[in-house]
Coordinates of C-alpha atoms in Angstrom, one line a residue:
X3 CA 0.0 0.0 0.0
X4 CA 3.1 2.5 0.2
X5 CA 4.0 2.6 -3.5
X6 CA 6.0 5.0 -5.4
X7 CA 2.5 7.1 -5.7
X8 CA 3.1 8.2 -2.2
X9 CA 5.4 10.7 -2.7
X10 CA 2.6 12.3 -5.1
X11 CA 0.5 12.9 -2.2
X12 CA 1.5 16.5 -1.1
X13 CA 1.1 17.5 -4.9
X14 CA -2.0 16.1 -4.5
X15 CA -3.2 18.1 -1.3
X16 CA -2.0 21.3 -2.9
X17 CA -4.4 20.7 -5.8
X18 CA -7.2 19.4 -3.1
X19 CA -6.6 21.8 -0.1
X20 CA -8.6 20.0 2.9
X21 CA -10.5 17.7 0.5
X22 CA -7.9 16.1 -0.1
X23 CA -7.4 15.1 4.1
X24 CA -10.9 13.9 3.8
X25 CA -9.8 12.2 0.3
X26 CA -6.9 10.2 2.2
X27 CA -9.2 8.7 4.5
X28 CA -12.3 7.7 2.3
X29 CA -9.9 5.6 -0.1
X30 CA -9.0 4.0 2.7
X31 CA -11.9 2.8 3.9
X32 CA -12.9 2.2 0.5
X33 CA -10.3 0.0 -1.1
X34 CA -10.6 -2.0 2.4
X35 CA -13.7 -2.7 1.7
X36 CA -13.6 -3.8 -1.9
X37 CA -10.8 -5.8 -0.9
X38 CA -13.2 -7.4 1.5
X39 CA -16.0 -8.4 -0.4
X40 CA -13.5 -9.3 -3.2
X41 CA -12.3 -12.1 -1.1
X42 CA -15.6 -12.9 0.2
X43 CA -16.8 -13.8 -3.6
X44 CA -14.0 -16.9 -3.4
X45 CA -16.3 -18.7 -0.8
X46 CA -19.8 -20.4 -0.9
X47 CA -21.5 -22.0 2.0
X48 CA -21.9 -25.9 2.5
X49 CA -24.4 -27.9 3.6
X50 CA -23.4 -27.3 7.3
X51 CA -23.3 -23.4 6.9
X52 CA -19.7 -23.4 6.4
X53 CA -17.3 -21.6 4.3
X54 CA -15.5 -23.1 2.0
X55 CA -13.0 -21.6 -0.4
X56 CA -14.6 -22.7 -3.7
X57 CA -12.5 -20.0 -6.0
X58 CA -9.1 -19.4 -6.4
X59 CA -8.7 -16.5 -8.5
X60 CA -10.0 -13.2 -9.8
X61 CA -10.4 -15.2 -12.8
X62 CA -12.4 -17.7 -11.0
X63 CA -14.8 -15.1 -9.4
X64 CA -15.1 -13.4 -13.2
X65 CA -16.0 -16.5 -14.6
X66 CA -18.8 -17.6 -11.7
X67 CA -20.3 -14.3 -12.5
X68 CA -20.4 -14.6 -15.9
X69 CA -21.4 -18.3 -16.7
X70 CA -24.6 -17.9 -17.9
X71 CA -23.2 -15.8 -20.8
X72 CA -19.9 -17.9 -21.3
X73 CA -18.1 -19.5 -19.2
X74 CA -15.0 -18.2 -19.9
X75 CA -16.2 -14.4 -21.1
X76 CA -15.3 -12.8 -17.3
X77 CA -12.1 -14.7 -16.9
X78 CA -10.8 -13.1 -20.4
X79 CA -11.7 -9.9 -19.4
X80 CA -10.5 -10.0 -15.8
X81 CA -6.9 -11.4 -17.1
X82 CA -6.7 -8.7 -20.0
X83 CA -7.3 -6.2 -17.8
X84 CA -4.9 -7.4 -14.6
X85 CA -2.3 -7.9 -17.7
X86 CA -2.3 -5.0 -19.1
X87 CA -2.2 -3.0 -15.5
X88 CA 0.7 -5.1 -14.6
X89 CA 2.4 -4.7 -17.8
X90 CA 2.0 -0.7 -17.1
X91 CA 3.6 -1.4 -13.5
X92 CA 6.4 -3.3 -14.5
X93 CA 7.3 -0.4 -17.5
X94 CA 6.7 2.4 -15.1
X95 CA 9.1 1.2 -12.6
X96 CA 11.4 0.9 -15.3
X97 CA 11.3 4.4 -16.2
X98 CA 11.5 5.7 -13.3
X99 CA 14.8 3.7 -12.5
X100 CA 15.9 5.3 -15.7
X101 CA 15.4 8.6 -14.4
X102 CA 16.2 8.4 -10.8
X103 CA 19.4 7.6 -12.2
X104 CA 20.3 10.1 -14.9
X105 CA 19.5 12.5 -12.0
X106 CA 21.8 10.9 -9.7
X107 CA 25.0 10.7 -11.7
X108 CA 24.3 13.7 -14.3
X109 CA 27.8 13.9 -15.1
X110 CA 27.7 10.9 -16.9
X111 CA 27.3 11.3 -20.4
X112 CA 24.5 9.0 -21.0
X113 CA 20.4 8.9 -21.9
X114 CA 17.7 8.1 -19.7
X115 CA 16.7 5.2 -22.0
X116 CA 20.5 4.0 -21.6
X117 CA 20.2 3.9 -18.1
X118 CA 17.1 2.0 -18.0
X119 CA 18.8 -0.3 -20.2
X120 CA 21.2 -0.7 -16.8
X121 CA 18.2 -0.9 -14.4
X122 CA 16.5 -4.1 -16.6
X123 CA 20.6 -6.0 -16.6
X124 CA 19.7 -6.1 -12.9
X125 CA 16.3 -7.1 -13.1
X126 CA 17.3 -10.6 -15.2
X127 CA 17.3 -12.6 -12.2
X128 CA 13.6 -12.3 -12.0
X129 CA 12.9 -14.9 -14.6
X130 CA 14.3 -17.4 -11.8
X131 CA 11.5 -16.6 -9.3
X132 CA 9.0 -19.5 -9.5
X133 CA 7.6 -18.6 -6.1
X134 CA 5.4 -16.0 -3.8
X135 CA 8.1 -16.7 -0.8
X136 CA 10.7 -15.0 -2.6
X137 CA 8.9 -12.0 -4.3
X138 CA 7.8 -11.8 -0.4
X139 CA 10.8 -10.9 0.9
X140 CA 11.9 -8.4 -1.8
X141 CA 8.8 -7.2 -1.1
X142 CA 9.7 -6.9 2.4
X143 CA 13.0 -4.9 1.6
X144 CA 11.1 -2.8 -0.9
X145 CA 9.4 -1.5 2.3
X146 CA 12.5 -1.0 4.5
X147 CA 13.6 1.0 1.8
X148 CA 10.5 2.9 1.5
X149 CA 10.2 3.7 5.3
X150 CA 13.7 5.0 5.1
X151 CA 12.9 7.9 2.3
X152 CA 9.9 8.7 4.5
X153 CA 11.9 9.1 7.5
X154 CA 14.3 11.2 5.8
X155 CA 11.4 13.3 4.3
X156 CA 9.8 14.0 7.0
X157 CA 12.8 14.6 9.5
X158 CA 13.8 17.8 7.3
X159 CA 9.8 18.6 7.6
X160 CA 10.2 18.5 10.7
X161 CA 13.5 20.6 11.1
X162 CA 11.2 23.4 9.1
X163 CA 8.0 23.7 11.3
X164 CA 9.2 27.0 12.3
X165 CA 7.6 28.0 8.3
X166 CA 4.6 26.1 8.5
X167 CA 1.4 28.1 8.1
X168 CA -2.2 26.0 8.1
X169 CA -2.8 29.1 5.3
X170 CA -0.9 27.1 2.8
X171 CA -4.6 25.1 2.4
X172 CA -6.6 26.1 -0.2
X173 CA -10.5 26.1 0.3
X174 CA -11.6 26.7 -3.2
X175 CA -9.9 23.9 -5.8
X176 CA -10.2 23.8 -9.6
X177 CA -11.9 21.0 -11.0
X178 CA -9.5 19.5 -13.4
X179 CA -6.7 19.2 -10.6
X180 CA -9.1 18.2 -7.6
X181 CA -9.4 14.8 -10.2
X182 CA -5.7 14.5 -10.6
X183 CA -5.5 14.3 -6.8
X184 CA -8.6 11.9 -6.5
X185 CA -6.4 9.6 -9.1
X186 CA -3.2 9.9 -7.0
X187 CA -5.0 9.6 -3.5
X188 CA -7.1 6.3 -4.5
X189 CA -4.3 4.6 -6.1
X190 CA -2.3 4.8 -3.8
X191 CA -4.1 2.4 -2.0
X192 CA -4.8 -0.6 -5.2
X193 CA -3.7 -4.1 -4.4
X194 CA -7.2 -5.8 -5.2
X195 CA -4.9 -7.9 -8.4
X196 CA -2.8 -9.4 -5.4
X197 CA -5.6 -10.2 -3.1
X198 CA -6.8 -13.6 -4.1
X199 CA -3.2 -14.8 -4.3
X200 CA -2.5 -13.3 -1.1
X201 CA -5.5 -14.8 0.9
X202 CA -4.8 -18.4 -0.5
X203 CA -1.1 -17.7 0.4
X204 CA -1.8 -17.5 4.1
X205 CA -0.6 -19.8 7.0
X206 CA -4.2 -18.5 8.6
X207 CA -6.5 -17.3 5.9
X208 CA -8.8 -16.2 8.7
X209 CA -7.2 -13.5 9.6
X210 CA -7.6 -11.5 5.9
X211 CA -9.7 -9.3 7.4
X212 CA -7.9 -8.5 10.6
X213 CA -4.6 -8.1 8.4
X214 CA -6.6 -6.1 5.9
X215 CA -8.1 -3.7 8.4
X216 CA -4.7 -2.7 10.7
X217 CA -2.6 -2.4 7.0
X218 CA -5.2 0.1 5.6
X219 CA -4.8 2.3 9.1
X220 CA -1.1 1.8 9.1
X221 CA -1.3 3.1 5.2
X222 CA -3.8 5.8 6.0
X223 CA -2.1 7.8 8.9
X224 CA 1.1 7.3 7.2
X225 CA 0.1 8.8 4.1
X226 CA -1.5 11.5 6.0
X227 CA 1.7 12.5 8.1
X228 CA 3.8 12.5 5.1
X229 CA 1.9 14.5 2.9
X230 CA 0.8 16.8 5.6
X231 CA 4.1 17.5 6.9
X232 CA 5.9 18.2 3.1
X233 CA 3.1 20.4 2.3
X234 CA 3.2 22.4 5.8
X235 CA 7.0 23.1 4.5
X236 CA 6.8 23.4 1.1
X237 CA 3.0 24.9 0.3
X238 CA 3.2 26.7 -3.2
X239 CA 6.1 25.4 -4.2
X240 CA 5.5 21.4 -3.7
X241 CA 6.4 19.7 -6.9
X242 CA 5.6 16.7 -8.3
X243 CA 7.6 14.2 -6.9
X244 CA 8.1 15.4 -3.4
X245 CA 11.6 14.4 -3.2
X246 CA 12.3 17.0 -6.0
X247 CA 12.3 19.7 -3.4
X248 CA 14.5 18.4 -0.9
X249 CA 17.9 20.1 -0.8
X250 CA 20.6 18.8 -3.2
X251 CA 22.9 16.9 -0.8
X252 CA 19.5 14.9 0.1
X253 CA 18.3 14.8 -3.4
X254 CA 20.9 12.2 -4.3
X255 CA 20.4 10.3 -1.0
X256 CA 16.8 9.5 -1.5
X257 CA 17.0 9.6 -5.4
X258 CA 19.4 6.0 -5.0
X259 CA 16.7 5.0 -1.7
X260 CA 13.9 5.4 -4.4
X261 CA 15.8 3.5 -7.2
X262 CA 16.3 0.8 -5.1
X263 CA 12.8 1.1 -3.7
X264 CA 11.5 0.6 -7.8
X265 CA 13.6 -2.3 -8.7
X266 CA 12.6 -4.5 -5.6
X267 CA 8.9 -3.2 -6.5
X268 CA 9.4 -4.8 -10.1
X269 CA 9.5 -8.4 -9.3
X270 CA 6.1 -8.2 -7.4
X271 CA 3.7 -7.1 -10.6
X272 CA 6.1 -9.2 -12.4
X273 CA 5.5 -12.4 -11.2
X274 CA 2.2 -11.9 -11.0
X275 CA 1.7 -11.0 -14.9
X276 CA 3.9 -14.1 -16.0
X277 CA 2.2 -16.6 -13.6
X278 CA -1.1 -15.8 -14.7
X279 CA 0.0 -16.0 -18.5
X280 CA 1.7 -19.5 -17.7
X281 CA -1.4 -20.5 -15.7
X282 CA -3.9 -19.7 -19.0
X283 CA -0.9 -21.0 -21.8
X284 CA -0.5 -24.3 -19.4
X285 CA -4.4 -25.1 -19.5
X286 CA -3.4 -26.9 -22.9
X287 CA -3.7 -30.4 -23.4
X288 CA 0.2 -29.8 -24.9
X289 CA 2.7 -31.8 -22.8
X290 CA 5.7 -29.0 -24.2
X291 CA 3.3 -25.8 -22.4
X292 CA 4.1 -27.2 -18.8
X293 CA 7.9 -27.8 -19.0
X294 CA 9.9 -25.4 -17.1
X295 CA 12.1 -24.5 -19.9
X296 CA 8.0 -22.8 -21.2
X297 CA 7.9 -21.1 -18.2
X298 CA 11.3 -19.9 -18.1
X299 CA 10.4 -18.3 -21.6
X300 CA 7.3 -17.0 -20.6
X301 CA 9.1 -15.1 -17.9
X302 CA 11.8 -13.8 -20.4
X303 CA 9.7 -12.6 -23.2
X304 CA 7.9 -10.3 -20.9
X305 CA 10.5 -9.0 -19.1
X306 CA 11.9 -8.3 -23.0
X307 CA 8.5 -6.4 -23.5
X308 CA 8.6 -4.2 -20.5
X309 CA 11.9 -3.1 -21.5
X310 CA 10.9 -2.5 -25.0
X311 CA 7.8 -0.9 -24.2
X312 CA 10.0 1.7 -21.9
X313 CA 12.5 2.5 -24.6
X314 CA 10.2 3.5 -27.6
X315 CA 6.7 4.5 -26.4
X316 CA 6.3 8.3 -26.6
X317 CA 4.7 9.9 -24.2
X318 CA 4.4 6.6 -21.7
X319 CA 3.5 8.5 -18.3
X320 CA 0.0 9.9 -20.0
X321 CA -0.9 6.5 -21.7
X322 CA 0.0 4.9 -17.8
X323 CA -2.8 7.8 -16.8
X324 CA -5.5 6.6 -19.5
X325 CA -4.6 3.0 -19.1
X326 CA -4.9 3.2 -15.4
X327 CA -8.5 4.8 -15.2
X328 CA -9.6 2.2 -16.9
X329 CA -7.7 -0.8 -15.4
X330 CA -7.4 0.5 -11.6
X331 CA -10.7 1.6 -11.5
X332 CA -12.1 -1.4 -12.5
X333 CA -9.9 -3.7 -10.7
X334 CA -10.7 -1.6 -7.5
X335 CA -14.1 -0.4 -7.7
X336 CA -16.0 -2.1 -10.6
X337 CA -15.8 -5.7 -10.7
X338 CA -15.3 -6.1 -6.9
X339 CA -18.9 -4.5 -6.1
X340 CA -20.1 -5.7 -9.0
X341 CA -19.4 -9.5 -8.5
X342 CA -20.3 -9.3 -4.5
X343 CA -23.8 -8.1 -6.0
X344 CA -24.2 -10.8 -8.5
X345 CA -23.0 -13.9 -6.7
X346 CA -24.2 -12.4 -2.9
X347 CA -27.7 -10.6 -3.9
X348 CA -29.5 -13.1 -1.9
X349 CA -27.9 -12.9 1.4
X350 CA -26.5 -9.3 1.4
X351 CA -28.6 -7.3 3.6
X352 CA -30.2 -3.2 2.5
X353 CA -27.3 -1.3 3.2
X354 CA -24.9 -3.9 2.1
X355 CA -26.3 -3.7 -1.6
X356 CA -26.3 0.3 -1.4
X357 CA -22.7 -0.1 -0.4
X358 CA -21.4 -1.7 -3.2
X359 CA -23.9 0.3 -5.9
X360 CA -22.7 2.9 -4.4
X361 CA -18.8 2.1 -4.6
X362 CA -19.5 0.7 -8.2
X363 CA -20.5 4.3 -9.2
X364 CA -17.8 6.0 -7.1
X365 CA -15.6 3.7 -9.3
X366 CA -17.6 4.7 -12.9
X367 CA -17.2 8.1 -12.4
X368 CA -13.6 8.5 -11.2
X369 CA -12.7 6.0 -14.6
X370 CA -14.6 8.1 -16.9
X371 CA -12.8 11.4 -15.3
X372 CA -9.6 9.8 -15.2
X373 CA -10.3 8.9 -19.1
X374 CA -11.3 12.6 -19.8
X375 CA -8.1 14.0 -18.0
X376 CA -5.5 11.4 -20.1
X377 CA -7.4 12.0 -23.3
X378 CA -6.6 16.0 -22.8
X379 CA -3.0 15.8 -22.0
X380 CA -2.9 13.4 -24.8
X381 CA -4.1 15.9 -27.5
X382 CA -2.3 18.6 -25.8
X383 CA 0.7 17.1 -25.9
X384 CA 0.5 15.6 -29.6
X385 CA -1.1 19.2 -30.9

């Protein structure tokens, strides 16, 4: 829950003022929720009134929903769409490396794309990880890392408060950025792709919810002291990436936390993508599909895409934008709400089924104005 979108959260409460607080908050409980009732949708009662994990999959859930039209219709869709978002990931940590480290060592006389070329050499080991166990503790790094740059961040906040002024917040916002900061603030908190696998992973799959409900409050006063605290010091003149303001003999600091920070993030989405690829490919009859020197290329081609994808599509960070409204929407908000309706009607009570209608529409609206937004700064920047 504390990805690289963090450190667009004071940007975002510049362009939200105290909404924004409110905003932090509300996707919290929010993407909690949907994360819920997405798990929920894996299990069916027995005979005795028991649960019992009948699903395994988003895919699973997509397809239960979706029988009666074909039974394969909602699992196609579903793994298009957590595909594609993955895919996006796995680029846009790639170009960030790139960046983070023509910024760190400008003297040397090479391109961004030439350093990301660097960052995916050290990546190649990933098309050895055949298990959650390991991604797990990369992941695990990736947030010791993380909690490292926000210390740093916030201990020079902190060294500032002298300049804070709670006049920094704006009360009136204009429309156009007020949904860039929705965007930033509720994707912040996506994982609903990693959920299922996640769940089923666990030595005590009981205890989802419990996990589900302390990580979300962790994420959400976390997120609120760090964006509070850089915009108290920083007001007008926050930029995008918060670490851009920091003084220069931090900047290089926290530029090499953050590239580390992106390449232990890679291997996560990564694994991911390629097992649910494999997991379709393998269905086949065909002995050849299921050998692990398949899976080994599996793993390879698409790390070769990523990097490809990286080095020669223009404008990448606004096609991220219009990609994401559409897949992280509907991955958090859509199909969540809409398959608890579909397979639960029956024994969800009043205000549960107003809950998720009202979350699905939450999650129509903020797609279709993410959509709008990516399409403009599209055109704009193509002329």
């Amino acid at each position: 829950f504390q990805g690289i979108f963090v450190l667009g959260l004071p940007y975002a409460l510049l362009h939200s003022g105290y909404s924004g607080l409110f905003l932090i908050i509300l996707a919290a409980a929010l993407c909690c929720y949907t994360g819920k009732i997405l798990i929920t949708c894996l299990y069916e009662e027995n005979e005795d009134g028991q649960l019992i994990r009948v699903r395994d999959t988003y895919e699973d859930i997509a397809n239960a929903c979706c029988k009666k039209l074909s039974p394969k219709l909602g699992g196609i869709v579903v793994n298009v769409t957590q595909v594609m978002e993955l895919i996006m990931t796995c680029i846009l940590y790639l170009v960030v490396s790139g960046n983070l480290l023509s910024h760190s060592f400008p003297y040397v006389p090479m391109t961004e794309k030439a350093w990301s070329v660097i960052a995916f050499v050290t990546l190649l080991p990933c098309v050895f990880i055949k298990t959650l166990k390991i991604v797990s503790k990369l992941s695990q790094l990736c947030s010791l890392v993380h909690f490292i740059i926000i210390l740093v961040v916030m201990t020079y906040c902190l060294t500032q408060i002298h300049q804070w002024s709670w006049a920094k917040f704006r009360l009136s916002i204009e429309f156009e950025d007020f949904l860039v900061s929705v965007g930033v603030i509720i994707f912040s908190y996506t994982s609903q792709i990693f959920l299922p696998t996640l769940e089923g992973n666990m030595k005590n799959p009981g205890e989802f919810r419990c996990m589900l409900n302390w990580t979300h409050f962790f994420a959400c006063v976390l997120k609120t002291a760090f964006a509070l605290t850089a915009f108290l010091t920083w007001g007008e003149e926050t930029k995008e990436v918060i670490t851009d303001n920091l003084p220069s003999f931090l900047q290089t600091l926290v530029n090499l936390c953050l590239l580390t920070k992106a390449l232990l993030s890679y291997p996560l989405p990564f694994f991911t993508a390629t097992e649910i690829v494999y997991v379709c490919i393998s269905r086949s009859n065909h002995s050849s599909y299921r050998s692990p020197l398949f899976s080994l290329g599996v793993r390879g081609s698409f790390l070769l895409l990523t990097l490809l994808m990286a080095m020669f599509i223009p404008h990448f960070a606004l096609l991220m934008g219009l990609t994401g409204s559409v897949t992280g929407a509907a991955m958090t908000f859509l199909l969540p709400s809409l398959f608890h309706l579909k397979l639960k009607w029956k024994k969800l009570s009043f205000l549960e089924k107003c809950a998720d209608i009202f979350v699905f529409i939450l999650g129509f609206l903020c797609s279709l104005a993410g959509i709008v937004c990516s399409i403009k700064g599209l055109l704009a920047v193509l002329g």
